[in-house]
mmCIF file of C-alpha atoms in Angstrom:
data_model
loop_
_atom_site.group_PDB
_atom_site.id
_atom_site.type_symbol
_atom_site.label_atom_id
_atom_site.label_comp_id
_atom_site.label_asym_id
_atom_site.label_seq_id
_atom_site.Cartn_x
_atom_site.Cartn_y
_atom_site.Cartn_z
ATOM 1 C CA UNK A 1 -0.129 -0.130 -0.147
ATOM 2 C CA UNK A 2 3.019 2.715 0.492
ATOM 3 C CA UNK A 3 4.830 1.619 -2.120
ATOM 4 C CA UNK A 4 1.891 1.803 -4.508
ATOM 5 C CA UNK A 5 1.351 5.206 -2.534
ATOM 6 C CA UNK A 6 4.373 6.100 -3.410
ATOM 7 C CA UNK A 7 4.672 5.397 -7.325
ATOM 8 C CA UNK A 8 1.315 7.955 -7.539
ATOM 9 C CA UNK A 9 3.274 10.423 -5.780
ATOM 10 C CA UNK A 10 6.427 9.666 -8.019
ATOM 11 C CA UNK A 11 3.112 9.440 -10.891
ATOM 12 C CA UNK A 12 1.565 13.009 -10.209
ATOM 13 C CA UNK A 13 4.971 14.628 -10.310
ATOM 14 C CA UNK A 14 6.366 13.747 -13.168
ATOM 15 C CA UNK A 15 2.395 13.967 -15.253
ATOM 16 C CA UNK A 16 1.400 17.564 -13.326
ATOM 17 C CA UNK A 17 1.889 20.612 -16.043
ATOM 18 C CA UNK A 18 4.826 22.769 -15.184
ATOM 19 C CA UNK A 19 3.842 25.763 -17.731
ATOM 20 C CA UNK A 20 0.724 25.789 -14.774
ATOM 21 C CA UNK A 21 2.807 26.024 -12.017
ATOM 22 C CA UNK A 22 4.974 28.111 -13.332
ATOM 23 C CA UNK A 23 2.495 30.807 -14.848
ATOM 24 C CA UNK A 24 0.910 29.892 -11.723
ATOM 25 C CA UNK A 25 3.795 31.507 -9.683
ATOM 26 C CA UNK A 26 4.735 34.872 -11.785
ATOM 27 C CA UNK A 27 1.863 35.779 -11.451
ATOM 28 C CA UNK A 28 1.762 35.878 -7.842
ATOM 29 C CA UNK A 29 4.926 37.108 -7.574
ATOM 30 C CA UNK A 30 4.123 39.809 -9.794
ATOM 31 C CA UNK A 31 0.964 40.926 -7.874
ATOM 32 C CA UNK A 32 2.836 41.020 -4.687
ATOM 33 C CA UNK A 33 5.365 43.119 -6.113
ATOM 34 C CA UNK A 34 2.580 45.383 -7.314
ATOM 35 C CA UNK A 35 1.311 45.369 -3.825
ATOM 36 C CA UNK A 36 4.200 45.905 -2.012
ATOM 37 C CA UNK A 37 4.380 48.897 -4.399
ATOM 38 C CA UNK A 38 0.500 49.470 -3.911
ATOM 39 C CA UNK A 39 1.037 49.383 -0.172
ATOM 40 C CA UNK A 40 4.439 50.733 0.767
ATOM 41 C CA UNK A 41 4.808 52.674 3.640
ATOM 42 C CA UNK A 42 6.841 56.209 3.932
ATOM 43 C CA UNK A 43 8.702 54.631 6.363
ATOM 44 C CA UNK A 44 10.159 50.842 4.490
ATOM 45 C CA UNK A 45 9.559 48.205 6.786
ATOM 46 C CA UNK A 46 10.560 44.450 6.594
ATOM 47 C CA UNK A 47 8.585 42.328 3.306
ATOM 48 C CA UNK A 48 7.220 40.448 6.873
ATOM 49 C CA UNK A 49 6.118 42.930 8.671
ATOM 50 C CA UNK A 50 2.416 41.476 9.454
ATOM 51 C CA UNK A 51 0.786 45.112 10.338
ATOM 52 C CA UNK A 52 1.799 45.816 6.673
ATOM 53 C CA UNK A 53 -0.574 44.299 3.492
ATOM 54 C CA UNK A 54 2.064 43.318 1.652
ATOM 55 C CA UNK A 55 3.907 41.289 4.960
ATOM 56 C CA UNK A 56 0.417 39.445 4.855
ATOM 57 C CA UNK A 57 0.576 38.429 1.640
ATOM 58 C CA UNK A 58 3.549 36.821 2.176
ATOM 59 C CA UNK A 59 2.503 34.924 5.142
ATOM 60 C CA UNK A 60 -0.903 33.916 2.650
ATOM 61 C CA UNK A 61 1.624 32.757 -0.238
ATOM 62 C CA UNK A 62 3.343 30.410 2.681
ATOM 63 C CA UNK A 63 0.253 29.508 3.636
ATOM 64 C CA UNK A 64 -0.498 28.160 -0.043
ATOM 65 C CA UNK A 65 2.813 25.707 -0.513
ATOM 66 C CA UNK A 66 1.453 23.664 1.956
ATOM 67 C CA UNK A 67 -2.303 23.413 1.140
ATOM 68 C CA UNK A 68 -0.563 22.740 -2.373
ATOM 69 C CA UNK A 69 0.785 20.274 -1.747
ATOM 70 C CA UNK A 70 -1.880 18.615 0.710
ATOM 71 C CA UNK A 71 -4.111 18.873 -2.508
ATOM 72 C CA UNK A 72 -1.209 17.148 -5.063
ATOM 73 C CA UNK A 73 -0.766 14.154 -2.046
ATOM 74 C CA UNK A 74 -4.333 13.346 -1.917
ATOM 75 C CA UNK A 75 -6.406 10.606 -3.694
ATOM 76 C CA UNK A 76 -7.915 12.518 -7.459
ATOM 77 C CA UNK A 77 -10.973 10.559 -6.273
ATOM 78 C CA UNK A 78 -11.578 12.248 -3.285
ATOM 79 C CA UNK A 79 -12.799 15.203 -5.292
ATOM 80 C CA UNK A 80 -15.185 13.609 -7.032
ATOM 81 C CA UNK A 81 -16.566 11.831 -4.392
ATOM 82 C CA UNK A 82 -17.038 14.347 -1.537
ATOM 83 C CA UNK A 83 -18.409 16.646 -3.644
ATOM 84 C CA UNK A 84 -21.313 17.206 -2.094
ATOM 85 C CA UNK A 85 -19.796 17.271 1.160
ATOM 86 C CA UNK A 86 -17.650 19.954 0.368
ATOM 87 C CA UNK A 87 -21.102 21.414 -1.631
ATOM 88 C CA UNK A 88 -22.508 21.269 1.464
ATOM 89 C CA UNK A 89 -19.759 22.747 3.912
ATOM 90 C CA UNK A 90 -20.004 25.809 1.642
ATOM 91 C CA UNK A 91 -23.780 26.038 1.474
ATOM 92 C CA UNK A 92 -23.546 26.203 5.844
ATOM 93 C CA UNK A 93 -20.535 28.673 5.796
ATOM 94 C CA UNK A 94 -22.944 31.194 3.993
ATOM 95 C CA UNK A 95 -25.998 30.508 5.517
ATOM 96 C CA UNK A 96 -23.421 31.375 8.812
ATOM 97 C CA UNK A 97 -22.801 34.829 7.625
ATOM 98 C CA UNK A 98 -26.422 35.840 8.162
ATOM 99 C CA UNK A 99 -25.536 35.107 12.352
ATOM 100 C CA UNK A 100 -21.632 34.864 12.538
ATOM 101 C CA UNK A 101 -20.735 37.396 9.943
ATOM 102 C CA UNK A 102 -19.223 40.849 10.098
ATOM 103 C CA UNK A 103 -20.838 43.745 7.888
ATOM 104 C CA UNK A 104 -18.369 45.707 6.004
ATOM 105 C CA UNK A 105 -19.913 48.603 3.616
ATOM 106 C CA UNK A 106 -23.163 47.261 3.717
ATOM 107 C CA UNK A 107 -22.357 43.594 2.833
ATOM 108 C CA UNK A 108 -22.062 40.807 5.299
ATOM 109 C CA UNK A 109 -19.854 38.177 3.747
ATOM 110 C CA UNK A 110 -16.790 37.916 5.861
ATOM 111 C CA UNK A 111 -16.662 35.897 8.970
ATOM 112 C CA UNK A 112 -13.562 38.074 11.282
ATOM 113 C CA UNK A 113 -11.915 36.245 14.259
ATOM 114 C CA UNK A 114 -9.367 38.376 16.020
ATOM 115 C CA UNK A 115 -7.107 39.270 12.898
ATOM 116 C CA UNK A 116 -8.049 36.623 10.108
ATOM 117 C CA UNK A 117 -11.141 36.836 7.769
ATOM 118 C CA UNK A 118 -12.707 34.815 5.141
ATOM 119 C CA UNK A 119 -15.044 35.425 2.325
ATOM 120 C CA UNK A 120 -16.572 31.820 1.803
ATOM 121 C CA UNK A 121 -18.257 32.999 -1.397
ATOM 122 C CA UNK A 122 -14.567 32.158 -2.815
ATOM 123 C CA UNK A 123 -14.205 28.874 -1.371
ATOM 124 C CA UNK A 124 -18.081 27.788 -3.079
ATOM 125 C CA UNK A 125 -16.802 28.462 -6.510
ATOM 126 C CA UNK A 126 -15.174 25.190 -6.005
ATOM 127 C CA UNK A 127 -17.147 23.512 -4.626
ATOM 128 C CA UNK A 128 -20.136 23.945 -6.694
ATOM 129 C CA UNK A 129 -17.515 23.184 -9.458
ATOM 130 C CA UNK A 130 -16.978 19.752 -8.280
ATOM 131 C CA UNK A 131 -20.682 19.080 -7.671
ATOM 132 C CA UNK A 132 -21.537 19.845 -11.269
ATOM 133 C CA UNK A 133 -18.854 18.372 -12.415
ATOM 134 C CA UNK A 134 -20.129 15.230 -10.506
ATOM 135 C CA UNK A 135 -23.631 15.377 -11.490
ATOM 136 C CA UNK A 136 -22.719 15.672 -15.762
ATOM 137 C CA UNK A 137 -20.141 13.193 -14.833
ATOM 138 C CA UNK A 138 -23.172 10.931 -13.996
ATOM 139 C CA UNK A 139 -25.901 11.202 -15.761
ATOM 140 C CA UNK A 140 -25.719 10.235 -19.609
ATOM 141 C CA UNK A 141 -27.820 12.967 -20.663
ATOM 142 C CA UNK A 142 -27.605 15.247 -17.685
ATOM 143 C CA UNK A 143 -30.007 18.221 -19.756
ATOM 144 C CA UNK A 144 -32.517 15.444 -21.504
ATOM 145 C CA UNK A 145 -35.714 17.038 -19.369
ATOM 146 C CA UNK A 146 -36.516 19.992 -18.142
ATOM 147 C CA UNK A 147 -35.584 18.855 -14.607
ATOM 148 C CA UNK A 148 -32.303 17.993 -15.786
ATOM 149 C CA UNK A 149 -31.996 21.248 -16.892
ATOM 150 C CA UNK A 150 -33.515 22.701 -13.651
ATOM 151 C CA UNK A 151 -31.005 20.910 -10.881
ATOM 152 C CA UNK A 152 -28.127 21.574 -12.554
ATOM 153 C CA UNK A 153 -28.998 25.480 -13.112
ATOM 154 C CA UNK A 154 -29.682 24.900 -9.010
ATOM 155 C CA UNK A 155 -26.022 23.632 -8.063
ATOM 156 C CA UNK A 156 -25.202 26.984 -9.199
ATOM 157 C CA UNK A 157 -28.106 29.072 -8.197
ATOM 158 C CA UNK A 158 -28.521 28.163 -4.937
ATOM 159 C CA UNK A 159 -25.588 29.581 -3.522
ATOM 160 C CA UNK A 160 -25.655 32.395 -6.116
ATOM 161 C CA UNK A 161 -29.542 33.538 -3.815
ATOM 162 C CA UNK A 162 -27.426 33.489 -0.697
ATOM 163 C CA UNK A 163 -24.672 35.615 -1.866
ATOM 164 C CA UNK A 164 -27.053 38.632 -3.385
ATOM 165 C CA UNK A 165 -28.550 38.236 0.332
ATOM 166 C CA UNK A 166 -25.627 39.489 1.396
ATOM 167 C CA UNK A 167 -25.524 41.114 -0.676
ATOM 168 C CA UNK A 168 -22.252 40.596 -3.105
ATOM 169 C CA UNK A 169 -23.993 41.335 -6.691
ATOM 170 C CA UNK A 170 -20.016 40.881 -7.693
ATOM 171 C CA UNK A 171 -19.121 37.486 -6.753
ATOM 172 C CA UNK A 172 -22.987 36.774 -7.606
ATOM 173 C CA UNK A 173 -22.485 37.835 -10.957
ATOM 174 C CA UNK A 174 -19.403 35.510 -11.651
ATOM 175 C CA UNK A 175 -21.319 32.011 -10.526
ATOM 176 C CA UNK A 176 -23.849 33.319 -13.647
ATOM 177 C CA UNK A 177 -19.778 31.507 -16.259
ATOM 178 C CA UNK A 178 -21.537 28.666 -15.602
ATOM 179 C CA UNK A 179 -24.137 29.007 -17.755
ATOM 180 C CA UNK A 180 -21.199 28.179 -20.625
ATOM 181 C CA UNK A 181 -19.767 25.558 -18.728
ATOM 182 C CA UNK A 182 -23.178 23.832 -18.992
ATOM 183 C CA UNK A 183 -23.490 24.803 -22.593
ATOM 184 C CA UNK A 184 -20.044 23.591 -23.623
ATOM 185 C CA UNK A 185 -21.616 19.661 -22.318
ATOM 186 C CA UNK A 186 -24.656 20.862 -24.101
ATOM 187 C CA UNK A 187 -27.122 22.163 -22.127
ATOM 188 C CA UNK A 188 -30.250 23.859 -24.358
ATOM 189 C CA UNK A 189 -28.342 27.153 -26.319
ATOM 190 C CA UNK A 190 -31.906 29.346 -25.556
ATOM 191 C CA UNK A 191 -30.783 29.766 -21.990
ATOM 192 C CA UNK A 192 -27.579 31.685 -23.784
ATOM 193 C CA UNK A 193 -29.312 33.592 -25.635
ATOM 194 C CA UNK A 194 -32.330 34.837 -23.403
ATOM 195 C CA UNK A 195 -29.422 36.137 -21.307
ATOM 196 C CA UNK A 196 -27.767 37.708 -23.597
ATOM 197 C CA UNK A 197 -30.318 39.555 -25.181
ATOM 198 C CA UNK A 198 -32.126 40.335 -21.915
ATOM 199 C CA UNK A 199 -28.816 42.309 -20.881
ATOM 200 C CA UNK A 200 -28.582 43.994 -24.847
ATOM 201 C CA UNK A 201 -32.578 44.953 -24.187
ATOM 202 C CA UNK A 202 -31.266 46.481 -20.863
ATOM 203 C CA UNK A 203 -28.074 48.410 -21.529
ATOM 204 C CA UNK A 204 -29.899 49.842 -25.010
ATOM 205 C CA UNK A 205 -32.857 50.965 -23.076
ATOM 206 C CA UNK A 206 -31.304 53.414 -20.846
ATOM 207 C CA UNK A 207 -29.121 54.591 -24.043
ATOM 208 C CA UNK A 208 -32.068 55.249 -27.058
ATOM 209 C CA UNK A 209 -35.927 55.603 -27.033
ATOM 210 C CA UNK A 210 -37.764 52.762 -25.863
ATOM 211 C CA UNK A 211 -40.293 52.963 -28.849
ATOM 212 C CA UNK A 212 -37.331 53.269 -31.164
ATOM 213 C CA UNK A 213 -35.614 50.253 -29.417
ATOM 214 C CA UNK A 214 -39.356 48.427 -29.576
ATOM 215 C CA UNK A 215 -39.145 49.462 -33.522
ATOM 216 C CA UNK A 216 -35.826 47.971 -33.474
ATOM 217 C CA UNK A 217 -37.269 44.903 -31.863
ATOM 218 C CA UNK A 218 -40.115 44.385 -34.388
ATOM 219 C CA UNK A 219 -38.184 44.565 -37.978
ATOM 220 C CA UNK A 220 -35.993 42.726 -36.274
ATOM 221 C CA UNK A 221 -38.775 39.689 -35.304
ATOM 222 C CA UNK A 222 -39.987 40.300 -38.685
ATOM 223 C CA UNK A 223 -36.833 39.658 -40.823
ATOM 224 C CA UNK A 224 -35.858 36.981 -38.959
ATOM 225 C CA UNK A 225 -39.148 35.188 -39.661
ATOM 226 C CA UNK A 226 -39.066 35.553 -43.240
ATOM 227 C CA UNK A 227 -35.542 34.713 -43.409
ATOM 228 C CA UNK A 228 -34.734 31.958 -40.430
ATOM 229 C CA UNK A 229 -36.139 28.590 -42.468
ATOM 230 C CA UNK A 230 -34.157 26.477 -41.053
ATOM 231 C CA UNK A 231 -36.599 26.249 -38.164
ATOM 232 C CA UNK A 232 -40.160 25.685 -37.879
ATOM 233 C CA UNK A 233 -41.625 29.091 -38.130
ATOM 234 C CA UNK A 234 -45.130 29.961 -36.088
ATOM 235 C CA UNK A 235 -46.317 33.683 -35.774
ATOM 236 C CA UNK A 236 -47.665 33.672 -32.882
ATOM 237 C CA UNK A 237 -44.425 32.442 -31.002
ATOM 238 C CA UNK A 238 -42.938 35.070 -32.317
ATOM 239 C CA UNK A 239 -45.613 37.566 -31.425
ATOM 240 C CA UNK A 240 -45.697 36.669 -28.131
ATOM 241 C CA UNK A 241 -41.501 36.721 -27.589
ATOM 242 C CA UNK A 242 -41.949 40.840 -29.420
ATOM 243 C CA UNK A 243 -44.497 41.557 -26.422
ATOM 244 C CA UNK A 244 -42.300 40.173 -24.114
ATOM 245 C CA UNK A 245 -39.456 41.973 -25.112
ATOM 246 C CA UNK A 246 -41.095 45.727 -25.233
ATOM 247 C CA UNK A 247 -42.553 44.464 -22.093
ATOM 248 C CA UNK A 248 -39.106 44.055 -20.638
ATOM 249 C CA UNK A 249 -38.347 47.257 -22.141
ATOM 250 C CA UNK A 250 -40.415 49.550 -21.083
ATOM 251 C CA UNK A 251 -39.980 47.987 -17.094
ATOM 252 C CA UNK A 252 -35.971 48.448 -17.269
ATOM 253 C CA UNK A 253 -36.554 52.316 -16.038
ATOM 254 C CA UNK A 254 -38.759 51.531 -13.391
ATOM 255 C CA UNK A 255 -35.721 48.352 -12.331
ATOM 256 C CA UNK A 256 -33.455 51.630 -12.812
ATOM 257 C CA UNK A 257 -35.327 54.188 -10.733
ATOM 258 C CA UNK A 258 -36.835 51.671 -8.163
ATOM 259 C CA UNK A 259 -34.632 48.362 -7.475
ATOM 260 C CA UNK A 260 -30.856 49.332 -8.550
ATOM 261 C CA UNK A 261 -29.579 51.107 -4.803
ATOM 262 C CA UNK A 262 -28.314 54.674 -5.348
ATOM 263 C CA UNK A 263 -24.811 52.943 -5.314
ATOM 264 C CA UNK A 264 -25.125 50.635 -8.437
ATOM 265 C CA UNK A 265 -27.323 53.791 -10.319
ATOM 266 C CA UNK A 266 -23.431 55.443 -9.780
ATOM 267 C CA UNK A 267 -21.775 52.916 -11.462
ATOM 268 C CA UNK A 268 -23.914 52.700 -14.280
ATOM 269 C CA UNK A 269 -23.644 56.357 -14.840
ATOM 270 C CA UNK A 270 -20.330 55.863 -14.636
ATOM 271 C CA UNK A 271 -20.234 53.460 -17.386
ATOM 272 C CA UNK A 272 -22.098 54.596 -19.698
ATOM 273 C CA UNK A 273 -20.959 58.584 -19.835
ATOM 274 C CA UNK A 274 -23.516 59.949 -18.224
ATOM 275 C CA UNK A 275 -23.221 63.614 -16.030
ATOM 276 C CA UNK A 276 -21.085 62.499 -12.581
ATOM 277 C CA UNK A 277 -19.454 64.236 -9.870
ATOM 278 C CA UNK A 278 -15.281 62.788 -10.500
ATOM 279 C CA UNK A 279 -15.242 63.431 -6.610
ATOM 280 C CA UNK A 280 -17.513 61.335 -5.598
ATOM 281 C CA UNK A 281 -19.390 58.282 -8.097
ATOM 282 C CA UNK A 282 -16.580 59.362 -10.747
ATOM 283 C CA UNK A 283 -13.325 59.090 -8.115
ATOM 284 C CA UNK A 284 -12.836 55.288 -8.392
ATOM 285 C CA UNK A 285 -12.674 54.969 -12.414
ATOM 286 C CA UNK A 286 -11.284 58.628 -13.240
ATOM 287 C CA UNK A 287 -8.078 57.940 -10.998
ATOM 288 C CA UNK A 288 -7.626 54.844 -12.145
ATOM 289 C CA UNK A 289 -7.318 55.585 -16.382
ATOM 290 C CA UNK A 290 -4.963 58.418 -15.165
ATOM 291 C CA UNK A 291 -2.741 55.457 -13.280
ATOM 292 C CA UNK A 292 -2.797 53.681 -16.828
ATOM 293 C CA UNK A 293 -2.850 55.890 -19.099
ATOM 294 C CA UNK A 294 0.158 57.560 -17.040
ATOM 295 C CA UNK A 295 2.656 54.507 -17.091
ATOM 296 C CA UNK A 296 3.213 55.308 -20.711
ATOM 297 C CA UNK A 297 5.123 52.196 -22.851
ATOM 298 C CA UNK A 298 6.731 51.266 -20.305
ATOM 299 C CA UNK A 299 6.261 52.868 -17.205
ATOM 300 C CA UNK A 300 7.644 55.015 -14.524
ATOM 301 C CA UNK A 301 9.294 52.430 -12.913
ATOM 302 C CA UNK A 302 9.257 49.690 -10.195
ATOM 303 C CA UNK A 303 8.174 51.754 -6.374
ATOM 304 C CA UNK A 304 7.718 55.143 -8.553
ATOM 305 C CA UNK A 305 4.617 55.524 -9.613
ATOM 306 C CA UNK A 306 3.001 58.951 -8.248
ATOM 307 C CA UNK A 307 -0.010 58.003 -8.537
ATOM 308 C CA UNK A 308 0.723 55.129 -6.706
ATOM 309 C CA UNK A 309 2.853 55.926 -3.835
ATOM 310 C CA UNK A 310 -0.345 59.609 -4.018
ATOM 311 C CA UNK A 311 -2.924 57.164 -2.647
ATOM 312 C CA UNK A 312 -5.099 58.615 -5.294
ATOM 313 C CA UNK A 313 -6.302 55.491 -6.595
ATOM 314 C CA UNK A 314 -8.905 53.409 -3.251
ATOM 315 C CA UNK A 315 -8.017 49.900 -2.980
ATOM 316 C CA UNK A 316 -5.640 50.021 -5.212
ATOM 317 C CA UNK A 317 -4.188 46.738 -3.379
ATOM 318 C CA UNK A 318 -7.025 44.992 -4.203
ATOM 319 C CA UNK A 319 -10.054 45.406 -6.991
ATOM 320 C CA UNK A 320 -7.210 47.878 -8.880
ATOM 321 C CA UNK A 321 -4.391 46.519 -8.289
ATOM 322 C CA UNK A 322 -4.257 46.673 -11.869
ATOM 323 C CA UNK A 323 -3.692 50.525 -12.185
ATOM 324 C CA UNK A 324 0.022 49.339 -10.406
ATOM 325 C CA UNK A 325 1.086 47.432 -12.777
ATOM 326 C CA UNK A 326 -0.151 50.438 -16.402
ATOM 327 C CA UNK A 327 1.732 53.255 -14.012
ATOM 328 C CA UNK A 328 4.834 51.572 -12.957
ATOM 329 C CA UNK A 329 5.374 48.771 -15.573
ATOM 330 C CA UNK A 330 3.483 50.784 -18.767
ATOM 331 C CA UNK A 331 1.891 48.955 -21.951
ATOM 332 C CA UNK A 332 4.950 46.258 -22.152
ATOM 333 C CA UNK A 333 3.780 44.891 -18.092
ATOM 334 C CA UNK A 334 0.570 45.366 -18.699
ATOM 335 C CA UNK A 335 0.862 42.798 -22.308
ATOM 336 C CA UNK A 336 3.050 40.391 -20.139
ATOM 337 C CA UNK A 337 0.408 39.816 -17.317
ATOM 338 C CA UNK A 338 -2.471 40.109 -20.051
ATOM 339 C CA UNK A 339 -0.558 37.538 -21.963
ATOM 340 C CA UNK A 340 0.118 35.142 -19.249
ATOM 341 C CA UNK A 341 -4.006 35.283 -17.729
ATOM 342 C CA UNK A 342 -4.680 34.385 -21.340
ATOM 343 C CA UNK A 343 -1.816 31.720 -21.939
ATOM 344 C CA UNK A 344 -3.002 30.119 -18.195
ATOM 345 C CA UNK A 345 -6.502 30.196 -19.280
ATOM 346 C CA UNK A 346 -5.524 28.294 -22.941
ATOM 347 C CA UNK A 347 -3.875 25.910 -21.381
ATOM 348 C CA UNK A 348 -6.569 24.665 -18.357
ATOM 349 C CA UNK A 349 -8.706 24.753 -21.195
ATOM 350 C CA UNK A 350 -6.395 22.219 -23.466
ATOM 351 C CA UNK A 351 -6.087 20.437 -20.781
ATOM 352 C CA UNK A 352 -8.981 20.057 -20.535
ATOM 353 C CA UNK A 353 -10.442 19.068 -23.285
ATOM 354 C CA UNK A 354 -7.281 15.810 -23.306
ATOM 355 C CA UNK A 355 -9.404 14.306 -20.035
ATOM 356 C CA UNK A 356 -10.431 11.274 -20.361
ATOM 357 C CA UNK A 357 -12.933 11.277 -17.974
ATOM 358 C CA UNK A 358 -15.435 13.737 -17.421
ATOM 359 C CA UNK A 359 -15.566 15.306 -13.824
ATOM 360 C CA UNK A 360 -11.943 15.972 -14.831
ATOM 361 C CA UNK A 361 -12.933 17.286 -18.410
ATOM 362 C CA UNK A 362 -16.628 19.500 -16.713
ATOM 363 C CA UNK A 363 -13.683 20.921 -13.469
ATOM 364 C CA UNK A 364 -11.330 21.800 -15.766
ATOM 365 C CA UNK A 365 -13.729 24.353 -17.720
ATOM 366 C CA UNK A 366 -15.349 25.654 -14.438
ATOM 367 C CA UNK A 367 -12.174 26.767 -13.586
ATOM 368 C CA UNK A 368 -10.838 28.190 -17.143
ATOM 369 C CA UNK A 369 -14.586 29.979 -16.978
ATOM 370 C CA UNK A 370 -13.615 31.114 -13.768
ATOM 371 C CA UNK A 371 -10.174 32.703 -13.623
ATOM 372 C CA UNK A 372 -11.570 34.178 -17.179
ATOM 373 C CA UNK A 373 -14.789 35.836 -15.552
ATOM 374 C CA UNK A 374 -12.444 37.719 -12.882
ATOM 375 C CA UNK A 375 -9.881 38.508 -15.487
ATOM 376 C CA UNK A 376 -11.934 39.398 -17.868
ATOM 377 C CA UNK A 377 -14.406 41.771 -15.578
ATOM 378 C CA UNK A 378 -11.681 43.206 -13.181
ATOM 379 C CA UNK A 379 -9.764 44.466 -15.841
ATOM 380 C CA UNK A 380 -12.228 45.883 -17.854
ATOM 381 C CA UNK A 381 -13.570 47.704 -14.628
ATOM 382 C CA UNK A 382 -10.220 49.141 -14.542
ATOM 383 C CA UNK A 383 -10.578 50.971 -17.800
ATOM 384 C CA UNK A 384 -13.972 51.738 -18.017
ATOM 385 C CA UNK A 385 -15.748 48.930 -20.067
ATOM 386 C CA UNK A 386 -17.732 47.221 -17.416
ATOM 387 C CA UNK A 387 -19.146 48.951 -14.474
ATOM 388 C CA UNK A 388 -17.652 48.690 -11.075
ATOM 389 C CA UNK A 389 -18.472 45.566 -8.911
ATOM 390 C CA UNK A 390 -15.391 44.672 -6.191
ATOM 391 C CA UNK A 391 -14.193 41.390 -8.489
ATOM 392 C CA UNK A 392 -10.886 40.457 -7.468
ATOM 393 C CA UNK A 393 -7.520 39.786 -10.411
ATOM 394 C CA UNK A 394 -6.606 35.762 -9.318
ATOM 395 C CA UNK A 395 -3.589 35.848 -7.747
ATOM 396 C CA UNK A 396 -2.339 39.027 -7.934
ATOM 397 C CA UNK A 397 -5.097 41.078 -6.024
ATOM 398 C CA UNK A 398 -4.305 41.133 -2.084
ATOM 399 C CA UNK A 399 -6.736 39.059 -0.377
ATOM 400 C CA UNK A 400 -5.898 35.419 1.808
ATOM 401 C CA UNK A 401 -9.647 33.878 0.672
ATOM 402 C CA UNK A 402 -9.001 34.980 -2.970
ATOM 403 C CA UNK A 403 -5.610 33.827 -2.369
ATOM 404 C CA UNK A 404 -5.879 30.215 -1.214
ATOM 405 C CA UNK A 405 -9.204 29.547 -2.851
ATOM 406 C CA UNK A 406 -7.653 30.470 -6.586
ATOM 407 C CA UNK A 407 -4.583 28.594 -5.314
ATOM 408 C CA UNK A 408 -7.930 25.270 -5.150
ATOM 409 C CA UNK A 409 -9.722 25.961 -7.995
ATOM 410 C CA UNK A 410 -6.030 25.687 -9.960
ATOM 411 C CA UNK A 411 -4.395 22.533 -7.952
ATOM 412 C CA UNK A 412 -7.755 20.695 -7.739
ATOM 413 C CA UNK A 413 -7.850 20.680 -11.604
ATOM 414 C CA UNK A 414 -3.913 19.533 -12.014
ATOM 415 C CA UNK A 415 -3.884 17.199 -9.547
ATOM 416 C CA UNK A 416 -6.593 15.371 -11.693
ATOM 417 C CA UNK A 417 -5.120 16.111 -15.064
ATOM 418 C CA UNK A 418 -1.835 14.611 -13.490
ATOM 419 C CA UNK A 419 -3.229 11.654 -12.524
ATOM 420 C CA UNK A 420 -5.066 11.025 -16.008
ATOM 421 C CA UNK A 421 -2.276 8.504 -17.411
ATOM 422 C CA UNK A 422 -4.427 6.233 -13.770
ATOM 423 C CA UNK A 423 -7.819 4.686 -14.369
ATOM 424 C CA UNK A 424 -10.571 6.065 -12.747
#
């Protein structure tokens, strides 16, 4: 038994994807360098000073090492076998926030024990990915009926429900990317189209006169009915769809004015370039754009960012850490960071495609989808093409929950991938 375990560990070391590990290490290290720059006090202290943000991040990085060792040492079957247990624990942690959680800026999404904080929603993404992969792998036709489709969606909508009650819109939104994973596994495409069209209609209804938008909708339905001969065309269905979309368009103003919170409306107004106070709701984005733009081609140099040193960008070591890259490392630095993220995500997709096991494949897609969404949303909100919603940059932003959760997310898949040479 001991000999078998030793051979299995040797197999993991020999077959683990070292390119992914290298990219992970590079992003973590470079992320820490930017956290160090963004949080360095006037009087320099030791990099291990736990009273400083960069010192705490060093501690989180050190903790990540034994976490990785444990993940790679466990039998790969553990993650599939106990997926439902991990999921239940995650849901319990979310529910516990309403009793034991600490409210920060109106959100109750953290546990705090002394100086230690824990954000359960970061870890629930992992358990949700595991259970979704298990459900799909155990069903030959997981989406054949509405009941099975509802079960698949319920797996990630349940945590979304509790996260929205905190409320934490940013974290809840990340879970919607699971629709893309389901689609890859055969989920009906109309779910994706419905979501995509709903978002477009909401955006256009805020930008275009409702009457004009409804005319465009009617023309689109007519053209689709006349020219799309690949499906059975029922004029009644088209009429009902046109009425639903028109009703939705007229409801957008009401939702915007009466349902959305003031800070949510401010973020949308900032995104659309509506008149905003640059000293209030428009401040974060304006300072972010200034910092990134001031870096030029090669940047001002490590520790030389004036916006960074002046503390003009709020939360720069967390959600806005990419602004430090733009200012101190310039366009060249931002391209390298983007290239590293894109390479890692594409590498995960490539490895997922090679899996012999459905569970490992689906989980790999979940990992790639979550990392892509965090990366794309974080960078997009800093350059003004997405509302600011508080989404950290994986492996880069400050935070123990974020770093350890993303480490778990990635290395569980690398363990599954390294184990594909063995029979499941």
